[in-house]
Coordinates of C-alpha atoms in Angstrom, one line a residue:
X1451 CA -13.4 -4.8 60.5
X1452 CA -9.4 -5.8 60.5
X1453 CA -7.1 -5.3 58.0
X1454 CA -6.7 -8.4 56.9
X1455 CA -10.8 -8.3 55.6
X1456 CA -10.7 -4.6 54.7
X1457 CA -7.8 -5.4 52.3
X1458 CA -9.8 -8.9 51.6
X1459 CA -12.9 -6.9 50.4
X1460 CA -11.0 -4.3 48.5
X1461 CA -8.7 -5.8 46.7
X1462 CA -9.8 -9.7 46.4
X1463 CA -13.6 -9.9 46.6
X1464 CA -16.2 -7.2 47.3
X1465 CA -18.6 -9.7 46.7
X1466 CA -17.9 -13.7 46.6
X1467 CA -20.8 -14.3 44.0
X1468 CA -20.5 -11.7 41.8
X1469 CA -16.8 -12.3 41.5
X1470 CA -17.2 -16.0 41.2
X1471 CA -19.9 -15.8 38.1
X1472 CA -17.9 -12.5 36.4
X1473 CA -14.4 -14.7 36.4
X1474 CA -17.0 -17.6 34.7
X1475 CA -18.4 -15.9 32.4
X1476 CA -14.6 -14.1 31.4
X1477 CA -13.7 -17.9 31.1
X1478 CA -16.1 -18.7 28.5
X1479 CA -15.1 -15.9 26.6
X1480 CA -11.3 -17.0 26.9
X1481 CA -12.2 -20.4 25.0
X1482 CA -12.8 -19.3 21.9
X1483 CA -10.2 -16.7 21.3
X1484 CA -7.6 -18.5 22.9
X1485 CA -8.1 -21.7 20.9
X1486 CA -7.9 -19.2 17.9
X1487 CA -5.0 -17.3 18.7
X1488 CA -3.0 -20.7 19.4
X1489 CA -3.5 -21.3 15.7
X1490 CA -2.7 -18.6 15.0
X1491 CA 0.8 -19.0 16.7
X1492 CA 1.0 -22.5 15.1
X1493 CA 0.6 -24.7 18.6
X1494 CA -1.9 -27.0 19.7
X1495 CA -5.1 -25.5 22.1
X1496 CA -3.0 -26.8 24.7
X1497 CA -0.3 -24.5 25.0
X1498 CA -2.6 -21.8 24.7
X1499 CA -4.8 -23.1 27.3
X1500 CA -2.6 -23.9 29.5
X1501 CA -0.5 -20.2 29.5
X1502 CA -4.1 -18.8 29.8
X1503 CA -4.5 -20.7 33.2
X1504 CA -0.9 -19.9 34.5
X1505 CA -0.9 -16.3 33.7
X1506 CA -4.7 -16.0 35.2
X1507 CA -3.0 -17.5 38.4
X1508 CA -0.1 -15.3 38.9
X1509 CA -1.7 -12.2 37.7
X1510 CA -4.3 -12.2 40.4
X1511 CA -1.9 -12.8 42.9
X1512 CA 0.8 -10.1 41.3
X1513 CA -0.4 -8.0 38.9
X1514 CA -1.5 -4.1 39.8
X1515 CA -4.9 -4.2 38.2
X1516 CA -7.3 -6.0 40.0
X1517 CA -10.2 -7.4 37.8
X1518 CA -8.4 -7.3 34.7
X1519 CA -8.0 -10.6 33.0
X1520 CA -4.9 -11.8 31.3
X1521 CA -4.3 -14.5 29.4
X1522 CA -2.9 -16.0 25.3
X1523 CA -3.4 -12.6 23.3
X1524 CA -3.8 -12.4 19.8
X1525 CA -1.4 -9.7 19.4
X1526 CA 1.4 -11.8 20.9
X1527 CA 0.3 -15.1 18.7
X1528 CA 1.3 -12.8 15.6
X1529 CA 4.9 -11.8 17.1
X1530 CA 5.6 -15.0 17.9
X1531 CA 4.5 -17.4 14.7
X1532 CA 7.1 -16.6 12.9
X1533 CA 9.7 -18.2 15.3
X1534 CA 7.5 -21.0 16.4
X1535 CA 8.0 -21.7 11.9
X1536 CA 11.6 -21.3 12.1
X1537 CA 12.6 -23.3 14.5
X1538 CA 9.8 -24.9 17.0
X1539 CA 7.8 -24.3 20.1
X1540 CA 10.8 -24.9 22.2
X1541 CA 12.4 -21.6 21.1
X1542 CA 8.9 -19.9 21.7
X1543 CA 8.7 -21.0 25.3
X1544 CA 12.5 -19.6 25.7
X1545 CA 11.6 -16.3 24.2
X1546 CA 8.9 -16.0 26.7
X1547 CA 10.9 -16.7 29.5
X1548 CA 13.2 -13.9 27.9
X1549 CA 10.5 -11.4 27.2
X1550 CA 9.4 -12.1 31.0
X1551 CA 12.7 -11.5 32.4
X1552 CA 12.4 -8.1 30.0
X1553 CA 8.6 -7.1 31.5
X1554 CA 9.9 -7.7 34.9
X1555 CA 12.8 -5.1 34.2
X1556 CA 10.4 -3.0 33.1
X1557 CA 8.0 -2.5 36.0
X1558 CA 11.3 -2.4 38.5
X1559 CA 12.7 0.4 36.3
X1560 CA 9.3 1.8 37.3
X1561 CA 8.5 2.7 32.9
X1562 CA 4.4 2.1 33.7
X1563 CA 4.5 5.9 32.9
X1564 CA 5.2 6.0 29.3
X1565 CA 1.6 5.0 29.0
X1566 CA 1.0 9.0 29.6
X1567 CA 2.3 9.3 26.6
X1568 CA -0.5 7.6 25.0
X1569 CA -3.3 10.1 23.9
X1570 CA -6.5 9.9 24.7
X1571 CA -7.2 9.7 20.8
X1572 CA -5.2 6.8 20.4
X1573 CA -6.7 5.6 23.7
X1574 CA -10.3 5.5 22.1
X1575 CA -8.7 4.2 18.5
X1576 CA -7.3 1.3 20.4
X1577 CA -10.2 0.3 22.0
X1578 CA -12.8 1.0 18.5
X1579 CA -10.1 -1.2 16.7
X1580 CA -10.3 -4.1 19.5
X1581 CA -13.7 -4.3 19.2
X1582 CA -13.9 -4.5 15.6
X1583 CA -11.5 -7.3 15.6
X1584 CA -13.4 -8.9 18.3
X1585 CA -16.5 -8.9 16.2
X1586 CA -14.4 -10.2 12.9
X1587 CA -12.9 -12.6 14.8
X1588 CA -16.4 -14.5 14.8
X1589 CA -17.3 -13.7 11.5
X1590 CA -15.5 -17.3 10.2
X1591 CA -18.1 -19.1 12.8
X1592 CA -21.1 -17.3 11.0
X1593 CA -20.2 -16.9 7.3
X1594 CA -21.7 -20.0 5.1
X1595 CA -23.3 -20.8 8.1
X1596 CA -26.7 -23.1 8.4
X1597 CA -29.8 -21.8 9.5
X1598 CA -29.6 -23.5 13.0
X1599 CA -26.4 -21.7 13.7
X1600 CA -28.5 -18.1 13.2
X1601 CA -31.3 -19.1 15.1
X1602 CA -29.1 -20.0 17.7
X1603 CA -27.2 -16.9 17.4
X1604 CA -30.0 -14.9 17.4
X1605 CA -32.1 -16.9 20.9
X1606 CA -28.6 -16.6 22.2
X1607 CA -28.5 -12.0 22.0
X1608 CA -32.3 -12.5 22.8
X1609 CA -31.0 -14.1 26.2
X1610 CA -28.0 -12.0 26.9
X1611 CA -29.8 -8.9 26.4
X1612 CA -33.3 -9.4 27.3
X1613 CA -32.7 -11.5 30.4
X1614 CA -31.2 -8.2 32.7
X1615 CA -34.5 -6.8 32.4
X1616 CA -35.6 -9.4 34.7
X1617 CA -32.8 -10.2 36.6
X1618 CA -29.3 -9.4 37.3
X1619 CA -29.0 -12.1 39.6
X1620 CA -26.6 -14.6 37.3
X1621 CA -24.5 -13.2 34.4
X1622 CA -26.7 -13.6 31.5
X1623 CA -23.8 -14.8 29.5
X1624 CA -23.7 -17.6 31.3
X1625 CA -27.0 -18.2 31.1
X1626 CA -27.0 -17.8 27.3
X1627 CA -23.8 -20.7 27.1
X1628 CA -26.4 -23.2 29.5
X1629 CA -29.7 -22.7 27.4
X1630 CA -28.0 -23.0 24.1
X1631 CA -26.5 -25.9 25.2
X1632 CA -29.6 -27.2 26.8
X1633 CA -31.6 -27.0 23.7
X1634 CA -28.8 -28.3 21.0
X1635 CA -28.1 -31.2 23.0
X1636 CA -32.1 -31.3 23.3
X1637 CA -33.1 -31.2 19.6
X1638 CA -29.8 -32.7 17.9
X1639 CA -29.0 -29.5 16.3
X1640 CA -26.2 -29.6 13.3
X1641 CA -23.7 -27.4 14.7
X1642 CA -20.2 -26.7 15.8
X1643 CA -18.9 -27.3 19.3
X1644 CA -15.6 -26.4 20.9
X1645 CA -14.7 -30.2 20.5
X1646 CA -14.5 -29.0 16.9
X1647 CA -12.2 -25.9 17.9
X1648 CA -8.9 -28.3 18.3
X1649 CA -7.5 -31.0 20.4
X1650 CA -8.4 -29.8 24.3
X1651 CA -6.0 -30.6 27.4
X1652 CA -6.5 -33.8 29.3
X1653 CA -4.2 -33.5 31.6
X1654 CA -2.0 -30.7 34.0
X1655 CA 0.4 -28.7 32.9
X1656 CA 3.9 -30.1 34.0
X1657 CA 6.7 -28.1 34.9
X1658 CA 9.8 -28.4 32.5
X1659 CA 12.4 -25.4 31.0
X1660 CA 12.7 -25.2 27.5
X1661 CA 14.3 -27.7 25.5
X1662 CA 16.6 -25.6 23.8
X1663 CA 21.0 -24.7 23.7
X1664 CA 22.2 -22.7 26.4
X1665 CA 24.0 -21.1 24.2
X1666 CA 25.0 -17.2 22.2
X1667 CA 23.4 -18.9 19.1
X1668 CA 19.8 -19.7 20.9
X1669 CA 19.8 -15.8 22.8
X1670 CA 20.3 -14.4 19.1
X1671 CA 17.6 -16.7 17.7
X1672 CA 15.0 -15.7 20.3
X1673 CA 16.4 -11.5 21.4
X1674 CA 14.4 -10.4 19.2
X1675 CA 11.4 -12.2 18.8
X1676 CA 11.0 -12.2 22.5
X1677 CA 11.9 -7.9 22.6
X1678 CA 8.6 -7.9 20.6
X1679 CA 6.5 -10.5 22.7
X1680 CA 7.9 -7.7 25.7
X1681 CA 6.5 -4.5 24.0
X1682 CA 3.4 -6.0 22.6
X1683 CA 2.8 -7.8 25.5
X1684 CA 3.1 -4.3 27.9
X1685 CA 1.5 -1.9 25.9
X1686 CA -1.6 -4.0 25.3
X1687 CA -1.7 -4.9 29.3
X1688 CA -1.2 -1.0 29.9
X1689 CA -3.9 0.3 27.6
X1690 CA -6.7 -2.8 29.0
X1691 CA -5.6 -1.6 32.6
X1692 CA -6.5 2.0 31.6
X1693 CA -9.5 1.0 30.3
X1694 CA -10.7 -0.8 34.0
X1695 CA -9.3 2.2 35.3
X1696 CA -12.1 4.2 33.5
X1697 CA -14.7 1.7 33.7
X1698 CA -14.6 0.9 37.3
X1699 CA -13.1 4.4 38.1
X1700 CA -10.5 3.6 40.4
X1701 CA -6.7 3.4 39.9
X1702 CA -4.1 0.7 39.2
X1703 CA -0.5 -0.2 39.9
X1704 CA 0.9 0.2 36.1
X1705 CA 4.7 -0.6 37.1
X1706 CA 3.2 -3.5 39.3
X1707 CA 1.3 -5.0 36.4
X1708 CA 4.2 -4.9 34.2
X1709 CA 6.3 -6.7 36.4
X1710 CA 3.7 -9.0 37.9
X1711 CA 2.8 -9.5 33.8
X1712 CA 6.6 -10.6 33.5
X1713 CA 6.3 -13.0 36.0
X1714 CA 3.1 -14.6 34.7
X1715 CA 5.0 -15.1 31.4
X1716 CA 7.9 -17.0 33.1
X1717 CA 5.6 -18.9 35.0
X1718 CA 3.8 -19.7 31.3
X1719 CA 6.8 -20.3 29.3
X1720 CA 8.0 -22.7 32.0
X1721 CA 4.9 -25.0 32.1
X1722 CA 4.7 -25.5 28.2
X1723 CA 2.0 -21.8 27.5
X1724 CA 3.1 -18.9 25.5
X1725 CA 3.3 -15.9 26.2
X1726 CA 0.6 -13.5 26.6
X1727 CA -1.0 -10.0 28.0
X1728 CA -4.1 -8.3 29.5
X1729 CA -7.4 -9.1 27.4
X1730 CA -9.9 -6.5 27.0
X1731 CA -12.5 -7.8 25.5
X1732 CA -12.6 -10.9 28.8
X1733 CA -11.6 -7.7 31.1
X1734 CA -14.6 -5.6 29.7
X1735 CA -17.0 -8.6 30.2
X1736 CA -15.7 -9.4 33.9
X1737 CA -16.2 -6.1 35.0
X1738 CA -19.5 -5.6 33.5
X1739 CA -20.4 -8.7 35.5
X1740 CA -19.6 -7.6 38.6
X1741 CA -16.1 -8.1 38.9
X1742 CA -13.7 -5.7 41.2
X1743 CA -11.3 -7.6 42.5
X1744 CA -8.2 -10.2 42.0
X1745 CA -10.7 -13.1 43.1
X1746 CA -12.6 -13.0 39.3
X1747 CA -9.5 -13.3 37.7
X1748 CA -7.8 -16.0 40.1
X1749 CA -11.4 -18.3 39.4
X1750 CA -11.0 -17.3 35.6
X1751 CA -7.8 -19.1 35.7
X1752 CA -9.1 -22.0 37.4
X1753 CA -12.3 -22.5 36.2
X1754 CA -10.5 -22.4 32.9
X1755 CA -8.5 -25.4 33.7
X1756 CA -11.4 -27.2 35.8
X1757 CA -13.5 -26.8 32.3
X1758 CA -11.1 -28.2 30.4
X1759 CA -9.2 -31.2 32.4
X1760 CA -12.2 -32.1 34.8
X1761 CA -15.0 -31.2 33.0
X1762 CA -14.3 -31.8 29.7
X1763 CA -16.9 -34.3 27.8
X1764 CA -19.7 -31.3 29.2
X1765 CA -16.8 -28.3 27.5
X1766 CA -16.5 -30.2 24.2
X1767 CA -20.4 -30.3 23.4
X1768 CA -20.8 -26.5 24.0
X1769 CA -22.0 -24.7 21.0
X1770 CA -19.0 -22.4 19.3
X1771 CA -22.5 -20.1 18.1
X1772 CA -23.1 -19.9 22.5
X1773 CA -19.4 -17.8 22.2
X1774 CA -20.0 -16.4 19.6
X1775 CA -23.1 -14.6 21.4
X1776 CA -21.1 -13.9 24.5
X1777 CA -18.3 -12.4 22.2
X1778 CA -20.5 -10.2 19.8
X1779 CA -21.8 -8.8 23.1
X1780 CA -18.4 -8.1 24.7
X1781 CA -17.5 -6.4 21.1
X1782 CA -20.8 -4.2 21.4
X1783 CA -20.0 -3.3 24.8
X1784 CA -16.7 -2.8 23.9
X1785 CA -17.0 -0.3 21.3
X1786 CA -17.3 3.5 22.4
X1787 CA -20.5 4.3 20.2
X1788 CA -19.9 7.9 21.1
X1789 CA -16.4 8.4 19.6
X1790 CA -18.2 8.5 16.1
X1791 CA -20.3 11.5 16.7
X1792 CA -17.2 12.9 18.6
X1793 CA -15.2 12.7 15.2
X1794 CA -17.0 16.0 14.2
X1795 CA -17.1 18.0 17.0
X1796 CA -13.6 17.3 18.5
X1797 CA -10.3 19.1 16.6
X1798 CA -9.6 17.6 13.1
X1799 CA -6.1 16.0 14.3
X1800 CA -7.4 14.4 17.4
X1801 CA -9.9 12.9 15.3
X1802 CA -7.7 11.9 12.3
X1803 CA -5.5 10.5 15.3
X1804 CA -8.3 8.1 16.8
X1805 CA -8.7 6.9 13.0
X1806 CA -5.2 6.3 11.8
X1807 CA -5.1 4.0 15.0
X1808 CA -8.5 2.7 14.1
X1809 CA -7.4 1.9 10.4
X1810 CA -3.6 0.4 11.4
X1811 CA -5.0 -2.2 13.5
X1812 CA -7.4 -3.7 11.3
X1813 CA -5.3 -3.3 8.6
X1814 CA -2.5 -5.0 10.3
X1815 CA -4.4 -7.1 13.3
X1816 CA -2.1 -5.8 15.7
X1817 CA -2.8 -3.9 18.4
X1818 CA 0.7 -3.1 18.6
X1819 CA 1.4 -1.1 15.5
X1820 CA -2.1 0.4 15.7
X1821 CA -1.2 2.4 18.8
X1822 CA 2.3 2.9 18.0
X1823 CA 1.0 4.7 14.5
X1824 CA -1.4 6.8 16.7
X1825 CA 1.6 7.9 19.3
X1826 CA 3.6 8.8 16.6
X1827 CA 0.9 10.8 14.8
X1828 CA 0.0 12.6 18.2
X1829 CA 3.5 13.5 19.3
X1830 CA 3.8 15.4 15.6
X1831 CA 0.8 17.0 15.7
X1832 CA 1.4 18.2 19.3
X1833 CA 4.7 19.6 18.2
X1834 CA 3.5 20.7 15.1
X1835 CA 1.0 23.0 17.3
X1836 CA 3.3 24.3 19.9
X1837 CA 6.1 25.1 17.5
X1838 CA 3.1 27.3 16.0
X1839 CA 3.3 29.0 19.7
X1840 CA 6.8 30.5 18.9
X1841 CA 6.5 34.2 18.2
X1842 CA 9.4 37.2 17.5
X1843 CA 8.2 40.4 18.4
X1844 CA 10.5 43.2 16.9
X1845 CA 10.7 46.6 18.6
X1846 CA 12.6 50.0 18.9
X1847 CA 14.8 51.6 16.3
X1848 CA 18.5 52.9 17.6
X1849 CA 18.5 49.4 19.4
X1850 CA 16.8 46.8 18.3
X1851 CA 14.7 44.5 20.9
X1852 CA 13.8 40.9 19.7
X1853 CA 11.5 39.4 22.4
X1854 CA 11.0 35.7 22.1
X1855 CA 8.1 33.8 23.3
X1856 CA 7.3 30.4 23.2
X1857 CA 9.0 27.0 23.3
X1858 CA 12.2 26.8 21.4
X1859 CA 13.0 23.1 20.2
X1860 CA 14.2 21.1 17.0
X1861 CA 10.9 21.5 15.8
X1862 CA 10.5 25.2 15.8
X1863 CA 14.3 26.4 15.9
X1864 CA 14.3 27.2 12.0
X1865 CA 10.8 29.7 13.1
X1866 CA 13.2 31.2 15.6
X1867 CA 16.5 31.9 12.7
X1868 CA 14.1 32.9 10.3
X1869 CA 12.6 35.9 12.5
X1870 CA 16.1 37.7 11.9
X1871 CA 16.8 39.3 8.8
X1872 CA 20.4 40.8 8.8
X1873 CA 19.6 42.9 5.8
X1874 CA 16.9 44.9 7.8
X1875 CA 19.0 45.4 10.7
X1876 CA 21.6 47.2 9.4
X1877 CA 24.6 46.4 11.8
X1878 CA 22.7 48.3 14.6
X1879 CA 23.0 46.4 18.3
X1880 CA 20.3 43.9 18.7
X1881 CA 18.9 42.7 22.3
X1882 CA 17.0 39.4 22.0
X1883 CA 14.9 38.9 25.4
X1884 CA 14.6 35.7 26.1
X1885 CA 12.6 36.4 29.1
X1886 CA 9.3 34.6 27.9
X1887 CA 11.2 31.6 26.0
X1888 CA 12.8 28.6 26.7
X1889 CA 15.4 26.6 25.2
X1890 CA 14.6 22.8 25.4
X1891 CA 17.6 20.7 23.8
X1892 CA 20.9 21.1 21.3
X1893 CA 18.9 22.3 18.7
X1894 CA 17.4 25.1 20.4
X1895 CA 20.8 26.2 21.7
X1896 CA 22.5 25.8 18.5
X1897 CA 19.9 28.1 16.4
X1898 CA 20.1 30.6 18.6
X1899 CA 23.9 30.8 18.5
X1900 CA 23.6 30.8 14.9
X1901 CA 21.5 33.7 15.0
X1902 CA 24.3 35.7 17.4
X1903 CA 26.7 35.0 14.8
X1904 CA 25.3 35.7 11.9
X1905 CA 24.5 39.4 13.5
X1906 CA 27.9 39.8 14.6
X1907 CA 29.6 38.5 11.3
X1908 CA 27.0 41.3 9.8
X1909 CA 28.2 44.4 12.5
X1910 CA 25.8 44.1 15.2
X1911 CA 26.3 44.2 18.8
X1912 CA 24.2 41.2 20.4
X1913 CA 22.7 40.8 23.8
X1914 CA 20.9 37.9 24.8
X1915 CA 18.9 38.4 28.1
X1916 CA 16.4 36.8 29.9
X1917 CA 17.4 33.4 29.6
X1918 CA 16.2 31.1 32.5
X1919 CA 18.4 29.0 34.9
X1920 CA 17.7 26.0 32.8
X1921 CA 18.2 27.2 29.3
X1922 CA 21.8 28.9 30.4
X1923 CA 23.0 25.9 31.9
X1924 CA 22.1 23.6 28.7
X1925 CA 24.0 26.6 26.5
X1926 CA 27.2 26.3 29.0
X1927 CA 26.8 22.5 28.6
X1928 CA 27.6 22.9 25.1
X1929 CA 30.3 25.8 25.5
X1930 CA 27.9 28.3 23.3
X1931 CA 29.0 32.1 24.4
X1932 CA 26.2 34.1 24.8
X1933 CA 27.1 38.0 25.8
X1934 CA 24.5 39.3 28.3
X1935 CA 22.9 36.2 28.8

C-alpha cells in the first residue's frame, strides 16, 4: 500500500460507508441544537447554520482530532448573546474573528497541555453534565405535548434501539429520521417539523468581513467578549477531543485542534456564522456509528449545507420528535451510568469534585464554569492532601536535628514554622535537614528563613543541610542566607 492510502485510510476514511452514514447521522443531530443555540445567541438559524458548515469544513481538513465534530455550541451562544444585544451581529462576527486569531495563538504557543490539568473527576462531571443538558434541551419539544408526538417518540427509541439487533448495516438513527418521516407524512400527523424551528438558509454563505470600525473603540467592545468565546470555545473542544480519545482509544493532536479550531472560527466569522467549538453529544453519536476519521466530519459539514440549501422542502417536513429520538439517544449514550455507583467507592473529594462540576453546569448551562469550578476544587483538594505530606521529625538532645520531609509550598509553609517552638529549644544549636524536602516557590523559601531567624534572635546556632540543587538556587534568587545549606 503507498503512503498516500495508508495515511488516506488512517486518518480520512477507514471505511467510505461507515464514514459517510456516521457524518449523516452527526448532521441530523446538529439541526436541532444548532437552530436552538442560534436563539439562544439572538441570530437567525442561518448564522448558525452556516458557521456549523464552515467550521465542519475546516476542521476536518485542520483540526488534530479526527472524527470529532465541531460546529455552533451552546456554550459559546451564551458568551456571546450579550454582545450580539448590545450592539449587533456585526460586532459578534468581529469577536469571532478575534477569538480565532486568540485559539490560533494558542495551539502555536503549544498550551493543548493545560488540559492535564483537568482531573479525571471533572473529566466525568463534564461529560454527566453534558448529557443532562442534552436531554433537557428536548424537554421543551416534549412538555404539553400531544399524544402523536409520544407515540412518535416512543416508535422512534423502538427503532433506534431495537433495529441493531438485526442489523448494523445503516445507522439506525438515520433510519429512525426516514420512518418517522415516512409515516407522518403518511398519516397527516399534527406535529412539529424543523420548518417550525426558524427561518432555514436558501442560499450559500457569501464571503464578507465584518461590518464594523476599525477602530480602539470596536477592539474594546469586542476584547472581551471574544477572550471568552476563546476559553469556552478551547476548553470545550479539548475535553470532547479527550472524550474520542477514550472512546476510540487512540490519541489526538490537542495543540493542532486548538489552532485548526481558531481557524475554523475565522473562516466562520468571515462568511456571516458564529463562533463555535467541538460538540460531544454529534462527536459521541459519529463515532458510535462508525466514524474514525476526518471524512465523517468533512460530509457532516456538507451534508449539513446540501440538507438545507438543496434539499430543503424534504429538511423542513422532518419531524422535530425524529431529533428528539436521535438526541435522547446520544444523551443516553452519553452519560457514564457507572460514575454513579463510582460516587461511593471512589475517595469522598474526587467524588464531591465530579458533583460540584455536575451541579455548576446545570445550574449555570455552561460548560465553561462547570469545569472551571471542578479544576479549582481539584487543585485545592490536591494541595490540601500533599501539604498533609509535610512532616518535622525532631531528634537528639545537645544538638537538635529537625529533618523535614515532604513538599514545602504556600500551602503548607505555616505546617513547616509551626514545627519549631523556640521555647522548647532553649538556645541550643539546631540542624534542620532538608535532605527529604523541597522548597517549591517564595513562600517556601521565605518560611524557612523565618524559621532561621526566629532561632537565631532566640540564641541558637542554625544549620540548614540537605537542601537540593534546586531549592538552593530559588533561596539565592531571593538573596535569603542560609548557613550550612
Amino acid at each position: 500500500m503507498s503512503p498516500f492510502l495508508h495515511y488516506f485510510r488512517a486518518q480520512w476514511a477507514p471505511s467510505v460507508p461507515r464514514e459517510l452514514m456516521a457524518g449523516a447521522v452527526a448532521t441530523f443531530a446538529l439541526i436541532p441544537e444548532v437552530i436552538a443555540f442560534s436563539f439562544v445567541a439572538g441570530v437567525d438559524p442561518s448564522v448558525g447554520l452556516f458557521a456549523s458548515f464552515v467550521i465542519s469544513i475546516v476542521i476536518a481538513f485542520a483540526g488534530g482530532r479526527p472524527a470529532m465534530v465541531s460546529a455552533a455550541a451552546g456554550s459559546v451562544a451564551l458568551v456571546a448573546a450579550p454582545l450580539v444585544q448590545a450592539h449587533g451581529v456585526q460586532y459578534l462576527f468581529a469577536a469571532g474573528l478575534l477569538a480565532g486569531a486568540m485559539q490560533m495563538l494558542f495551539g502555536w504557543l503549544r498550551l493543548g497541555v493545560l488540559l492535564r490539568f483537568v482531573s479525571g473527576s471533572v473529566r466525568t462531571g463534564f461529560v454527566n453534565a453534558l448529557a443532562i443538558l442534552i436531554f433537557a434541551a428536548q424537554l421543551p419539544h416534549l412538555v404539553g405535548a400531544n399524544g402523536a408526538t409520544w407515540a412518535m417518540l416512543a416508535l422512534g427509541l423502538a427503532v433506534i434501539y431495537g433495529l441493531p439487533r438485526i442489523s448494523t448495516a445503516i445507522p439506525s438513527p438515520l433510519i429512525c429520521i426516514l420512518v418517522l418521516t415516512g409515516v407522518a407524512h403518511a398519516l397527516d400527523l399534527p406535529l412539529k417539523t424543523v420548518a417550525d424551528l426558524g427561518h432555514l438558509p436558501d442560499t450559500l454563505p457569501r464571503w464578507a468581513l465584518p461590518d464594523v470600525p476599525l477602530s480602539w473603540q470596536t477592539l474594546q467592545l469586542i476584547a472581551l467578549p471574544a477572550l471568552a468565546i476563546a476559553m469556552v470555545g478551547l476548553l470545550e473542544s479539548l475535553m470532547t477531543a479527550s472524550v474520542v480519545d477514550e472512546q476510540t482509544d487512540t490519541p489526538s493532536a490537542k495543540n493542532r485542534e486548538c489552532s485548526g479550531l481558531g481557524l475554523a472560527n475565522v473562516a466562520a466569522s468571515c462568511f456571516g456564522g458564529i463562533a463555535g467549538c467541538g460538540m460531544i453529544g454529534q462527536s459521541v453519536s459519529n463515532v458510535r456509528y462508525g466514524g474514525r476519521g476526518r471524512l465523517s466530519t468533512l460530509f457532516a459539514g456538507a451534508f449539513l449545507l446540501g440538507l438545507m440549501v438543496l434539499l430543503k422542502p424534504w429538511v423542513a417536513q422532518v419531524p422535530v420528535v425524529a431529533l428528539v429520538a436521535v438526541m435522547v439517544m446520544v444523551s443516553a449514550s452519553t452519560l457514564d451510568w457507572g460514575s454513579a455507583r463510582a460516587l461511593l467507592r471512589h475517595p469522598k473529594l474526587s467524588s464531591l469534585v465530579m458533583l460540584a462540576t455536575v451541579v455548576v453546569t446545570i445550574a449555570t448551562h455552561n460548560l465553561a464554569a462547570g469545569v472551571a469550578v471542578g479544576v479549582l476544587l481539584s487543585g485545592v483538594f490536591f494541595m490540601f492532601k500533599v501539604s498533609g505530606l509535610l512532616q518535622v521529625q525532631r531528634s537528639g538532645e545537645a544538638e537538635l536535628v529537625y529533618a523535614v520531609r515532604g513538599q514545602v509550598f504556600f500551602a503548607s509553609a505555616d505546617l513547616l514554622v509551626d514545627a519549631f517552638d523556640v521555647r522548647e529549644i532553649e538556645a541550643r544549636p539546631v540542624r534542620i535537614d532538608m535532605a527529604q524536602a523541597h522548597l517549591w516557590d517564595i513562600t517556601a523559601v521565605q518560611a524557612l528563613g523565618k524559621v532561621c531567624a526566629r532561632l537565631r534572635k532566640h540564641g541558637s546556632v542554625v544549620q540548614v543541610t540537605g537542601l537540593n540543587a534546586q531549592s538552593q538556587a530559588l533561596a539565592a534568587r531571593l538573596d535569603l542566607r542560609l548557613d550550612g545549606a
